[in-house]
Coordinates of C-alpha atoms and ligand atoms in Angstrom, one line a residue:
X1 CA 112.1 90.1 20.5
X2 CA 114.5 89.6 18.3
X3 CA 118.4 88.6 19.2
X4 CA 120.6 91.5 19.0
X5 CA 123.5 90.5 16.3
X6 CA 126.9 91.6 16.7
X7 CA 129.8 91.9 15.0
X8 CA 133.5 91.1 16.4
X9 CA 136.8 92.3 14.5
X10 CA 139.8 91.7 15.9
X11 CA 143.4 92.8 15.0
X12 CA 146.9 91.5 16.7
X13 CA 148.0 88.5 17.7
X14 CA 146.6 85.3 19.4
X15 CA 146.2 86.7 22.8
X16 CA 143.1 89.3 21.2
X17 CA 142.1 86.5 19.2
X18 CA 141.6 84.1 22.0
X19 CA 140.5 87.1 23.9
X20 CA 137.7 87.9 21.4
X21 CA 136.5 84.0 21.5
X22 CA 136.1 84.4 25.0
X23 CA 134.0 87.3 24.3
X24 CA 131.6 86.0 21.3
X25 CA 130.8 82.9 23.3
X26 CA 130.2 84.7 26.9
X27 CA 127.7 87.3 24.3
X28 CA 126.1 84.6 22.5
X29 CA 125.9 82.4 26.4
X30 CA 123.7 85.8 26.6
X31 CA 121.1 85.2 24.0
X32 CA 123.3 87.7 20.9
X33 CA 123.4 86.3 17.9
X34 CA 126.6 86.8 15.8
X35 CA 126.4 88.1 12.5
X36 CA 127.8 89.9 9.4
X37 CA 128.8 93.7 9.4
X38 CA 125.8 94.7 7.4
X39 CA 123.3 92.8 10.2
X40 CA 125.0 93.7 13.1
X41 CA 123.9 96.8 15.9
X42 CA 126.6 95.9 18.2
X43 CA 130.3 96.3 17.2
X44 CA 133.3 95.3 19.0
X45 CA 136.4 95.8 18.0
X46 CA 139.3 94.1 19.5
X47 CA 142.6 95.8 18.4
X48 CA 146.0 95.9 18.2
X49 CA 148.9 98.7 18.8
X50 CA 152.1 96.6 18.4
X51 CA 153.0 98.7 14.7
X52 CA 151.7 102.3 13.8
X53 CA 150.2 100.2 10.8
X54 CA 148.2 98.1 13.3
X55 CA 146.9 101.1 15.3
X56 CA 146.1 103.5 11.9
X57 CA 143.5 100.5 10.6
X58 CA 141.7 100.9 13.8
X59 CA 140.7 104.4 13.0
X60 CA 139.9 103.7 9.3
X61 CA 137.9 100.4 10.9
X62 CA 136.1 103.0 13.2
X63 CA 135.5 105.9 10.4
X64 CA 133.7 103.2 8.2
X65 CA 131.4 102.3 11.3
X66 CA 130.5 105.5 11.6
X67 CA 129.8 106.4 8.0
X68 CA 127.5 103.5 8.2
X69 CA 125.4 105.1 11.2
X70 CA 125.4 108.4 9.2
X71 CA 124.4 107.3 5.9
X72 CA 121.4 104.0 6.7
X73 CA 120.7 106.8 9.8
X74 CA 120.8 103.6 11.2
X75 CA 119.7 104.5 15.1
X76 CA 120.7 102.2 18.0
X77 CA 124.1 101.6 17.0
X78 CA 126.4 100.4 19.9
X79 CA 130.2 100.6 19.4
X80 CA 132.4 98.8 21.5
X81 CA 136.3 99.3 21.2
X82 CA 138.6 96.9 23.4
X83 CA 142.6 95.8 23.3
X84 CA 145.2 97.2 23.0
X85 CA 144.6 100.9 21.4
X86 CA 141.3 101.1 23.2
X87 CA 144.4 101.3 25.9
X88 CA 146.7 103.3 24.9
X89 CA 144.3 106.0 23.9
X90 CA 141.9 106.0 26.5
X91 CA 138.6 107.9 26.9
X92 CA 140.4 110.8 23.9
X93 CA 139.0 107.3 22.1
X94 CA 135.6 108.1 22.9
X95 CA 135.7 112.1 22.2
X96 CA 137.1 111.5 18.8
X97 CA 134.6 109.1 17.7
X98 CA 131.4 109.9 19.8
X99 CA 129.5 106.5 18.5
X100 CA 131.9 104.7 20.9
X101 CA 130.0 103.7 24.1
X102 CA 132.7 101.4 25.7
X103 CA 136.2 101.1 26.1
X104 CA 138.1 98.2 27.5
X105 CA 141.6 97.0 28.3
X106 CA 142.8 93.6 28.3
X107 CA 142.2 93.3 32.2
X108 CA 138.4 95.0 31.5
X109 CA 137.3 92.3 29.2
X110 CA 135.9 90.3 31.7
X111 CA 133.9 92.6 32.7
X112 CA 132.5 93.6 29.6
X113 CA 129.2 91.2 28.8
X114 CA 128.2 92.8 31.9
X115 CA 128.8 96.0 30.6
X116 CA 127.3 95.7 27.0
X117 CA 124.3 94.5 29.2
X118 CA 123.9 97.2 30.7
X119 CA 125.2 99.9 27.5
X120 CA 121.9 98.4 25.8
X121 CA 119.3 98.5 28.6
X122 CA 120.5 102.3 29.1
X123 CA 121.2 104.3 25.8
X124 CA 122.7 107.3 26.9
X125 CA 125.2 105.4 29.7
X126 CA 129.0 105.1 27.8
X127 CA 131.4 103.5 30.3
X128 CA 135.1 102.2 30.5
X129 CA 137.0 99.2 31.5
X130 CA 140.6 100.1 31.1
X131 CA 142.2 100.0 34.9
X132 CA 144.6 97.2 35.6
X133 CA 143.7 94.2 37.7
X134 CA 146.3 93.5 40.2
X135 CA 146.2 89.5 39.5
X136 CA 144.8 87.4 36.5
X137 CA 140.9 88.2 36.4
X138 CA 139.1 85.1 35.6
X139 CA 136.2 85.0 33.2
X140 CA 133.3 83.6 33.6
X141 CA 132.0 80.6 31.1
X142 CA 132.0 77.1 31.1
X143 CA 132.5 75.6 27.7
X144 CA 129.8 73.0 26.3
X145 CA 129.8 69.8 24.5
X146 CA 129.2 71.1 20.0
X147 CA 130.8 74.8 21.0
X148 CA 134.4 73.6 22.1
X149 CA 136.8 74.3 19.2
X150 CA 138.9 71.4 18.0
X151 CA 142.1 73.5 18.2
X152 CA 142.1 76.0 21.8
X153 CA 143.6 78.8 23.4
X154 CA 144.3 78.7 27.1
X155 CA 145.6 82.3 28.7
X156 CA 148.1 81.0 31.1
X157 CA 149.2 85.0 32.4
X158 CA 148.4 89.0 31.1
X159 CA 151.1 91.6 30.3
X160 CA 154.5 91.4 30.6
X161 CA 157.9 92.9 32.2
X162 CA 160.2 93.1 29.8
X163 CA 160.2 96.5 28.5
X164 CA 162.0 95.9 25.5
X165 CA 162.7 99.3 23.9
X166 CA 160.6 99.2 21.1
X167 CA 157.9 97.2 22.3
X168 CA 154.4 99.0 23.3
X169 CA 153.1 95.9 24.8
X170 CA 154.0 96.1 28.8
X171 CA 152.8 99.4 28.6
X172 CA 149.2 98.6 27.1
X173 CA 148.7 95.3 28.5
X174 CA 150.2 95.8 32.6
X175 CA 152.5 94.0 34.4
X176 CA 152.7 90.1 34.3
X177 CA 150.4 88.1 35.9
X178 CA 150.0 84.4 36.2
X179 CA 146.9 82.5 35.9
X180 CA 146.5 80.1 38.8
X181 CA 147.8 76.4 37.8
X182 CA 144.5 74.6 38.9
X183 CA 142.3 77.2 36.5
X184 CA 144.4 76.7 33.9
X185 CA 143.9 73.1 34.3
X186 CA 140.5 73.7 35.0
X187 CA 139.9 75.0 31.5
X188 CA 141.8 72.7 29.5
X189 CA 139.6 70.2 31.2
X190 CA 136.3 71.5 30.0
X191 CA 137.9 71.8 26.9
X192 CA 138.6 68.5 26.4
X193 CA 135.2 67.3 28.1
X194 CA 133.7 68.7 25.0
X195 CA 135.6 68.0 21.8
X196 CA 138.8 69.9 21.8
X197 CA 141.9 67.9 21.1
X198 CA 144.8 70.2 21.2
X199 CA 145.2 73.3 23.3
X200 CA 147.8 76.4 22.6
X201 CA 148.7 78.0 26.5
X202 CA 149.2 81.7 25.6
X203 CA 150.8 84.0 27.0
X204 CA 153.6 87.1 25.8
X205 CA 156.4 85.4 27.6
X206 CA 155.2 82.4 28.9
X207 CA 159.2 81.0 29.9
X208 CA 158.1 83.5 32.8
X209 CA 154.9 81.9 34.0
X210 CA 154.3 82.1 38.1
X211 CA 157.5 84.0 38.1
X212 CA 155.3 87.6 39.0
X213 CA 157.7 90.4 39.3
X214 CA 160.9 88.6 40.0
X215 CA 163.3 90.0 37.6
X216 CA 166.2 87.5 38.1
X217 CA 164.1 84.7 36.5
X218 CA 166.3 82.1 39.3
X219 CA 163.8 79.0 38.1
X220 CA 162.4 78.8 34.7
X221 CA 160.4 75.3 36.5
X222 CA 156.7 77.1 37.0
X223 CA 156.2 76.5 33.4
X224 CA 157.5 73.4 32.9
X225 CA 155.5 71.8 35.2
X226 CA 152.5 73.5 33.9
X227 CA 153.3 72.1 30.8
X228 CA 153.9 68.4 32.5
X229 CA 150.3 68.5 34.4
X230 CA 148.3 70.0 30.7
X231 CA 150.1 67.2 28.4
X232 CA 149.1 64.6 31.4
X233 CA 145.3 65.2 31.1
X234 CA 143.5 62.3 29.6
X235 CA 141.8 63.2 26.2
X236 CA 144.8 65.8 25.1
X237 CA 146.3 64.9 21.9
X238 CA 148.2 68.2 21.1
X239 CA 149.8 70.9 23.2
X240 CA 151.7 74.4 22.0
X241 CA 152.5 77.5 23.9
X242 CA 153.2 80.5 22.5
X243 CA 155.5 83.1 23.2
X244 CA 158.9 82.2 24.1
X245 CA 161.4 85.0 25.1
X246 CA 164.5 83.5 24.9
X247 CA 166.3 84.8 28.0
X248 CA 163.8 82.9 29.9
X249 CA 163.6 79.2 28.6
X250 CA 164.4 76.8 31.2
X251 CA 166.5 74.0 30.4
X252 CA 163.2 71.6 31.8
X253 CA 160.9 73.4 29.2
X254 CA 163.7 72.7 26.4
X255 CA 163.8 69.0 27.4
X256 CA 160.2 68.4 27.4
X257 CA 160.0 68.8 23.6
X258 CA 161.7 65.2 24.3
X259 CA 159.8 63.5 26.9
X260 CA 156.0 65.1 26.7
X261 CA 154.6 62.9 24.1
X262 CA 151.2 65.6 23.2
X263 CA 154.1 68.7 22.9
X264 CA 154.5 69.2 19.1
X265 CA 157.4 69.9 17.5
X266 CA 157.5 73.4 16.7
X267 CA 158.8 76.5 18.7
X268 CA 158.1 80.0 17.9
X269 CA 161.3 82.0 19.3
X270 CA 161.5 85.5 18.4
X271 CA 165.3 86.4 17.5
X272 CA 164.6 90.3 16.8
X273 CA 168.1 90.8 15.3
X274 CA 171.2 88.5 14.3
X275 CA 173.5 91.7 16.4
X276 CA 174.8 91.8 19.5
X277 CA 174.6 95.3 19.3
X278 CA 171.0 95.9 18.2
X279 CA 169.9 92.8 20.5
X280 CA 171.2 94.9 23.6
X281 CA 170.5 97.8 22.1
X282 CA 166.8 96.4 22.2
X283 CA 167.3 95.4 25.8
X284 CA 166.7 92.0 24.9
X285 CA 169.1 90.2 27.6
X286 CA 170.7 87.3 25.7
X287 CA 172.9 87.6 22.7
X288 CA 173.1 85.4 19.4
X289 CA 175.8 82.8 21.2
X290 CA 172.7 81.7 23.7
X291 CA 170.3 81.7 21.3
X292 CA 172.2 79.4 18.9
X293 CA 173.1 77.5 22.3
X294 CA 169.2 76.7 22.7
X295 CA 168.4 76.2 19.4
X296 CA 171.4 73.5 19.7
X297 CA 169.0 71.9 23.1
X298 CA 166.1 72.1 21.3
X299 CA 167.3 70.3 18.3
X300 CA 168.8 67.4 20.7
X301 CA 165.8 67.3 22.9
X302 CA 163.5 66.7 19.7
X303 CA 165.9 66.7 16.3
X304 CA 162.9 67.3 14.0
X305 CA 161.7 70.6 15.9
X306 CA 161.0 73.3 13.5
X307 CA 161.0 76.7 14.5
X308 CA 160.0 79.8 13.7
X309 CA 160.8 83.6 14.8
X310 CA 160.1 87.4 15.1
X311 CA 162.5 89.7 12.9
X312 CA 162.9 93.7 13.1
X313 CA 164.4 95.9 10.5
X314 CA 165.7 98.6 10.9
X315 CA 165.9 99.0 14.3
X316 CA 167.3 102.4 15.4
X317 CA 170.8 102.1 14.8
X318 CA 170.9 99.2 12.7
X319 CA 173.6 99.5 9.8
X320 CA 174.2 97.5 7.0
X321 CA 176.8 95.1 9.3
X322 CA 174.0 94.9 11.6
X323 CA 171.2 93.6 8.8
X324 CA 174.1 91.3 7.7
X325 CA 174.3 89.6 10.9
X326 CA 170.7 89.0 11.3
X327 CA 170.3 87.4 7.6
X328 CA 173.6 85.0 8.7
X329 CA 171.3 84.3 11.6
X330 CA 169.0 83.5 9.5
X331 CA 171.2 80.9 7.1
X332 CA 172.1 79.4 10.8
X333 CA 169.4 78.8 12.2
X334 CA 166.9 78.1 9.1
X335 CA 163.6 79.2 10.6
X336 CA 160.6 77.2 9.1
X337 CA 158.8 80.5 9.0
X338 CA 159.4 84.0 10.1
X339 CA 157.0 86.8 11.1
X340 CA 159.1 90.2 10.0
X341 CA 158.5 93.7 10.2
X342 CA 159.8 97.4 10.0
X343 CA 160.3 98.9 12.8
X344 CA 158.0 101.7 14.0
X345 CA 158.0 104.2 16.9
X346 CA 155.2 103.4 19.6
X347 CA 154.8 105.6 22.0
X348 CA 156.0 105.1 25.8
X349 CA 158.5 102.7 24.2
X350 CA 162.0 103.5 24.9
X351 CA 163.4 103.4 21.0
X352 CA 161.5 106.7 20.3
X353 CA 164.3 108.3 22.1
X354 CA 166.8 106.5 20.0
X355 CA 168.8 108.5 17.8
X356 CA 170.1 107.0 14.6
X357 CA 166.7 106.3 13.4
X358 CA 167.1 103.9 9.7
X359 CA 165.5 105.6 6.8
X360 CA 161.9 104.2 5.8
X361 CA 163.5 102.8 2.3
X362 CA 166.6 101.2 3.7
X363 CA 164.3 99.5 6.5
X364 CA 162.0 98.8 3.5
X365 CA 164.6 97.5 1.8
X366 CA 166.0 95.2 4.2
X367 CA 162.6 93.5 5.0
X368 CA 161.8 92.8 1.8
X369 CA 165.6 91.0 1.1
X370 CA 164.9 89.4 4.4
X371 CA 161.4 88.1 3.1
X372 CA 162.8 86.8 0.0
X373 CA 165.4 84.7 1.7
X374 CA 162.7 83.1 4.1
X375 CA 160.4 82.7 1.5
X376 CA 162.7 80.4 -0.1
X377 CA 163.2 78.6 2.8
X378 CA 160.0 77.6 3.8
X379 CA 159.1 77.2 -0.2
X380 CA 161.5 74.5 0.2
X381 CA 160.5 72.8 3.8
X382 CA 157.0 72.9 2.4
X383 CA 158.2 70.7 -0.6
X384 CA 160.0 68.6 1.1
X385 CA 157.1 67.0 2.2
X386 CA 155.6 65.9 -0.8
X387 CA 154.8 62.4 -0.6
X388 CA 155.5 62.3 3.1
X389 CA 152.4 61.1 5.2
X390 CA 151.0 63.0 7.9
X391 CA 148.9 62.9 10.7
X392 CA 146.3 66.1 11.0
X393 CA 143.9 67.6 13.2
X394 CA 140.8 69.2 11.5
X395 CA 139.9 72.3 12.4
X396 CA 137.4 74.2 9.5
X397 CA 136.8 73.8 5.8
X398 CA 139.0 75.3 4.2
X399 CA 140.2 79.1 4.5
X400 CA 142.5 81.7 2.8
X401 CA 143.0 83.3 6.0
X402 CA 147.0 82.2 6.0
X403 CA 146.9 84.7 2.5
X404 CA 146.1 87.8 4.3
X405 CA 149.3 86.7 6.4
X406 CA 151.4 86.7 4.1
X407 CA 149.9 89.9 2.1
X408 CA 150.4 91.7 6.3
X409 CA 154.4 90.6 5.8
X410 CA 154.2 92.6 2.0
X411 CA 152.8 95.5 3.6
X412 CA 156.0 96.2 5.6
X413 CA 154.1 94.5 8.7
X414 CA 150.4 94.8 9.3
X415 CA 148.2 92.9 11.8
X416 CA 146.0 89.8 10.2
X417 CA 142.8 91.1 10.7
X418 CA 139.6 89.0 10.6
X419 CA 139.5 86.2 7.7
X420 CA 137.2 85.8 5.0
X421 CA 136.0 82.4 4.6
X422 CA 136.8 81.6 1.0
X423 CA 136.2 78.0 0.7
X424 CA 138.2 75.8 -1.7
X425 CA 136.7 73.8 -4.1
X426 CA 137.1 70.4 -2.8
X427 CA 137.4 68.5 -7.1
X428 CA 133.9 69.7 -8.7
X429 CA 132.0 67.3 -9.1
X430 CA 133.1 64.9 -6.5
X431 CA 130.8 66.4 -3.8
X432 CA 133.7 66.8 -1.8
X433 CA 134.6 70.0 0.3
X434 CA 138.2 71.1 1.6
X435 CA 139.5 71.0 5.1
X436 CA 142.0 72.0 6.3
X437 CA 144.0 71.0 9.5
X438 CA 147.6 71.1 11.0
X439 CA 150.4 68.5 11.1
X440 CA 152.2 68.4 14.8
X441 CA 154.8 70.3 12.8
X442 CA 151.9 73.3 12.4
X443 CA 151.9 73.1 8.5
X444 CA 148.7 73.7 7.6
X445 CA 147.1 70.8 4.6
X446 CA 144.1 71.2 3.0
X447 CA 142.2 67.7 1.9
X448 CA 139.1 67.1 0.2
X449 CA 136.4 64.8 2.3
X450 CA 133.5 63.4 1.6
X451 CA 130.2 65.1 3.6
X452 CA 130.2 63.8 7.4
X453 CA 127.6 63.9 10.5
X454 CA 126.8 67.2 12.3
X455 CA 130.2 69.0 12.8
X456 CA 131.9 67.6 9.8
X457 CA 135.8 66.7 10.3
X458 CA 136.2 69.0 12.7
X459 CA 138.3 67.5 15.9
X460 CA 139.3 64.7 13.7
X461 CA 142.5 63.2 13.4
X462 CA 143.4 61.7 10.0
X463 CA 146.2 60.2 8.3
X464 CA 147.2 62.0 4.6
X465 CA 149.7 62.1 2.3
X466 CA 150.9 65.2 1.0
X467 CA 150.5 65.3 -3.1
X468 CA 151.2 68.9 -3.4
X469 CA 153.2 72.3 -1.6
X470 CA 151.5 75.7 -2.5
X471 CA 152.6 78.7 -1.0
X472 CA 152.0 78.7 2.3
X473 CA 150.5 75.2 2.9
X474 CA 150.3 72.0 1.6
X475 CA 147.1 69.5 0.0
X476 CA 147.1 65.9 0.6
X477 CA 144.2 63.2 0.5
X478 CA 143.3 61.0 3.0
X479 CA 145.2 58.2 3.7
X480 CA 144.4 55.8 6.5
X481 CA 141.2 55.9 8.9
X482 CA 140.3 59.0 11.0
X483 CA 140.7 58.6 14.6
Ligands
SAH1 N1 155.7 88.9 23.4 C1 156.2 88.5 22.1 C2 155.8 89.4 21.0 C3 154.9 90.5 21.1 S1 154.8 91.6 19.7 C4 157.6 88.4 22.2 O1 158.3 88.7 23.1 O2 158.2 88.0 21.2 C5 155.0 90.7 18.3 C6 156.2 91.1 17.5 O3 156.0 92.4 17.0 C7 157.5 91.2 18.2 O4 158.1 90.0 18.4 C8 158.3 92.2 17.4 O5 159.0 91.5 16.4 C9 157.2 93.0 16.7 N2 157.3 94.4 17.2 C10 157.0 94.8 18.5 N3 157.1 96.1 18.6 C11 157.5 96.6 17.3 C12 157.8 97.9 16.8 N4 157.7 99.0 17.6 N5 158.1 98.0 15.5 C13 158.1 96.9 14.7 N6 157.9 95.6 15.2 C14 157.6 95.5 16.5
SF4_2 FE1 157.1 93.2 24.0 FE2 159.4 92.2 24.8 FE3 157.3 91.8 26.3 FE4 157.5 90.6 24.0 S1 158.8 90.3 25.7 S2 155.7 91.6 24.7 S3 158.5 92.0 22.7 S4 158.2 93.8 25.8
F3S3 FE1 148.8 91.7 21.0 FE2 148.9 93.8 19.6 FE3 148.2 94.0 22.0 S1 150.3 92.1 19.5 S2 149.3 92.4 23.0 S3 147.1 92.9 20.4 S4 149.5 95.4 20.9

């Protein structure tokens, strides 16, 4: 009989998309081939609720699956809708769009092979996995030697408690919960058993790991020393984490951009707003003086650490003095990149109860000034290395997916949905394909390379010098021996 080929979409950020690796390797560990749209019967989608935006392409995702069962009256059609709107919404999900057959939450996933198992053996069964676990759920799957990425996720910890008033997240994803040190380490050993050379430990405030409910935060250490015992194990040659709330770094985690030799130098550290108002106002707990105060220890721990941030506009509340601040934040600090967005009600989020809510056109307006001003910054980083050398890791050939980035950040803040391989020419007529890989800095270069063994470049390491900056990454040719 023929494999049953599905088809995963995910929306949100690198938490789903780690979250929907998990779940296309554990389905094709189970004999499912993955496939295209048009080939596929099964469909998962993994989504996001973070913006209204993210949440609204959902339903237009799940309208055009279901126009395609009406119109091929194409019959055994299973439709699987996980993340973050598949909790928020809940089983109203599954009455609104009757070709769903299974919901799960962020906690259900690990459950959910099982459960598409069982969705296909029984055709009229439609189930859901959306109650919270009361500690991290491990998943099942061992990862093997030609299917290890060259670039990972690790989950580190689930939900969060931080309640920041605009911010569905806590409400959709649970209460923070810590992964176990030793499975953590576990993982990233498998990983690097078969191929992978850097890891990413994820997590929506990771400053907080193994700190479970204790609001006072007395000893950012836990993570820390995660991060000493990952960046220790033989065979790692990169290590990120990813995200940083600033009331919680530790002074240790701020020193080890300085001593751990694998931790790259880049930090992404979500400022919100350049107000002291709007920053309490969002009950983020720190104001602009600490922040500027770690940026300070960051840049003395590891002077050439870029970072990069999360930006609001038009918070409720926010006046022009406000938006003023923020951009002089912005000049201060010089973020090497920043993620921004309009604000938008969610609901269960305290904002919605805000008064003062900014007009659509002013917040519009804001973002977009905001946008210009980064753009120019990190037009300029980006040249800045021209003619620098730099040593990458090869992930894929080449992709356009950091476009659809940047067209989410036009939009007024959309989620990067699934990427379309567009591969770059690599010089016609030189039999040469594009790459593309990241410096330790995370700037992505593309590079033309010759044809190479079974898996390509992928997991290699290779020197290059940077000819040219476009506009969001850089090309380069090789310039020393891979390693
Ligand atoms: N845990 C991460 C971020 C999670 S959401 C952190 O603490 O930074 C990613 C980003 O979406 C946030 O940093 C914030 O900038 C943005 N965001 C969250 N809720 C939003 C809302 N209601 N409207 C607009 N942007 C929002
Ligand atoms: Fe949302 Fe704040 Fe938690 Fe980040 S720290 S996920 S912004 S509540
Ligand atoms: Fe991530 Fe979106 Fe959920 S940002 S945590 S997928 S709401």
């Amino acid at each position: 009989m023929a494999a049953t080929v599905f088809h995963i979409q995910t929306f949100g950020c690198q938490m789903n998309a780690g979250d929907s690796a998990w779940l296309a390797r554990s389905l094709r560990s189970r004999g499912f081939a993955q496939g295209a749209f048009e080939d596929a019967s099964l469909y998962v989608l993994n989504t996001c609720s973070v913006r209204d935006k993210a949440e609204q392409k959902v339903y237009s995702e799940l309208g055009r699956i279901a126009r395609l069962c009406g119109v091929r009256r194409r019959q055994g059609i299973t439709v699987c809708v996980g993340g973050c709107v598949a909790q928020q919404a809940g089983p109203a999900l599954m009455r609104r769009f009757p070709q769903i057959r299974l919901l799960f939450g962020p906690d259900g996933i690990a459950r959910a092979p099982e459960a598409i198992d069982r969705l296909l053996e029984e055709p009229s069964l439609r189930l859901n996995l959306l109650a919270f676990a009361d500690q991290y759920e491990e998943r099942a799957g061992v990862w093997q030697e030609g299917t290890a990425p060259a670039s990972a996720f690790v989950n580190i910890m689930q939900g969060c408690d931080n309640f920041c008033a605009y911010c569905i997240v806590p409400h959709v994803r649970g209460r923070q919960k810590s992964r176990k040190p030793e499975a953590v380490l576990d993982e990233c050993r498998s990983l690097l058993a078969a191929g992978t050379r850097e890891v990413t430990l994820l997590g929506q405030n990771v400053n907080a790991y193994g700190l479970d409910g204790e609001s006072e935060r007395p000893d950012g250490a836990p993570f820390a020393r995660l991060l000493r015992d990952v960046a220790a194990l033989p065979g790692l040659s990169r290590l990120r984490f990813v995200t940083s709330h600033p009331k919680d770094i530790a002074p240790e985690v701020v020193s080890a951009f300085g001593d751990l030799e694998p931790l790259c130098p880049r930090l992404h550290l979500p400022l919100q707003s350049g107000s002291d108002r709007i920053l309490q106002r969002m009950g983020r707990r720190y104001d602009t003086a600490r922040y500027l105060d770690i940026v300070d220890s960051l840049r003395r721990a590891r002077p050439d650490i870029l970072l990069t941030t999360d930006i609001i506009a038009g918070f409720p509340g926010e006046t022009e003095e406000d938006f003023a601040a923020t951009l002089d934040m912005m000049r201060r600090v010089r973020f090497a990149a920043s993620f921004s967005f309009v604000y938008s009600d969610r609901p269960q989020a305290r904002a919605v109860l805000l008064p003062d809510k900014v007009e659509r056109a002013v917040a519009l307006n804001r973002l977009s000034r905001l946008q210009r001003w980064q753009n120019e910054a990190s037009d300029q980083l980006l040249r800045s290395m021209i003619g620098k050398t730099a040593t990458i890791l090869l992930e894929e050939p080449s992709r356009r997916s950091f476009l659809s980035r940047e067209a989410a950040d036009k939009e007024g803040g959309g989620e990067v949905a699934g990427t379309k391989p567009d591969v770059f020419p690599g010089g016609k007529g030189t039999g040469k394909q594009s790459w593309q890989g990241k410096t330790p800095h995370g700037l992505i270069v593309h590079v033309p390379l010759p044809p190479r063994g079974k898996d390509g470049w992928q997991g290699v390491l290779l020197p290059v010098s940077i000819e040219r900056a476009t506009k969001h990454s850089l090309q380069g040719k090789q310039a020393g021996a891979p390693w």
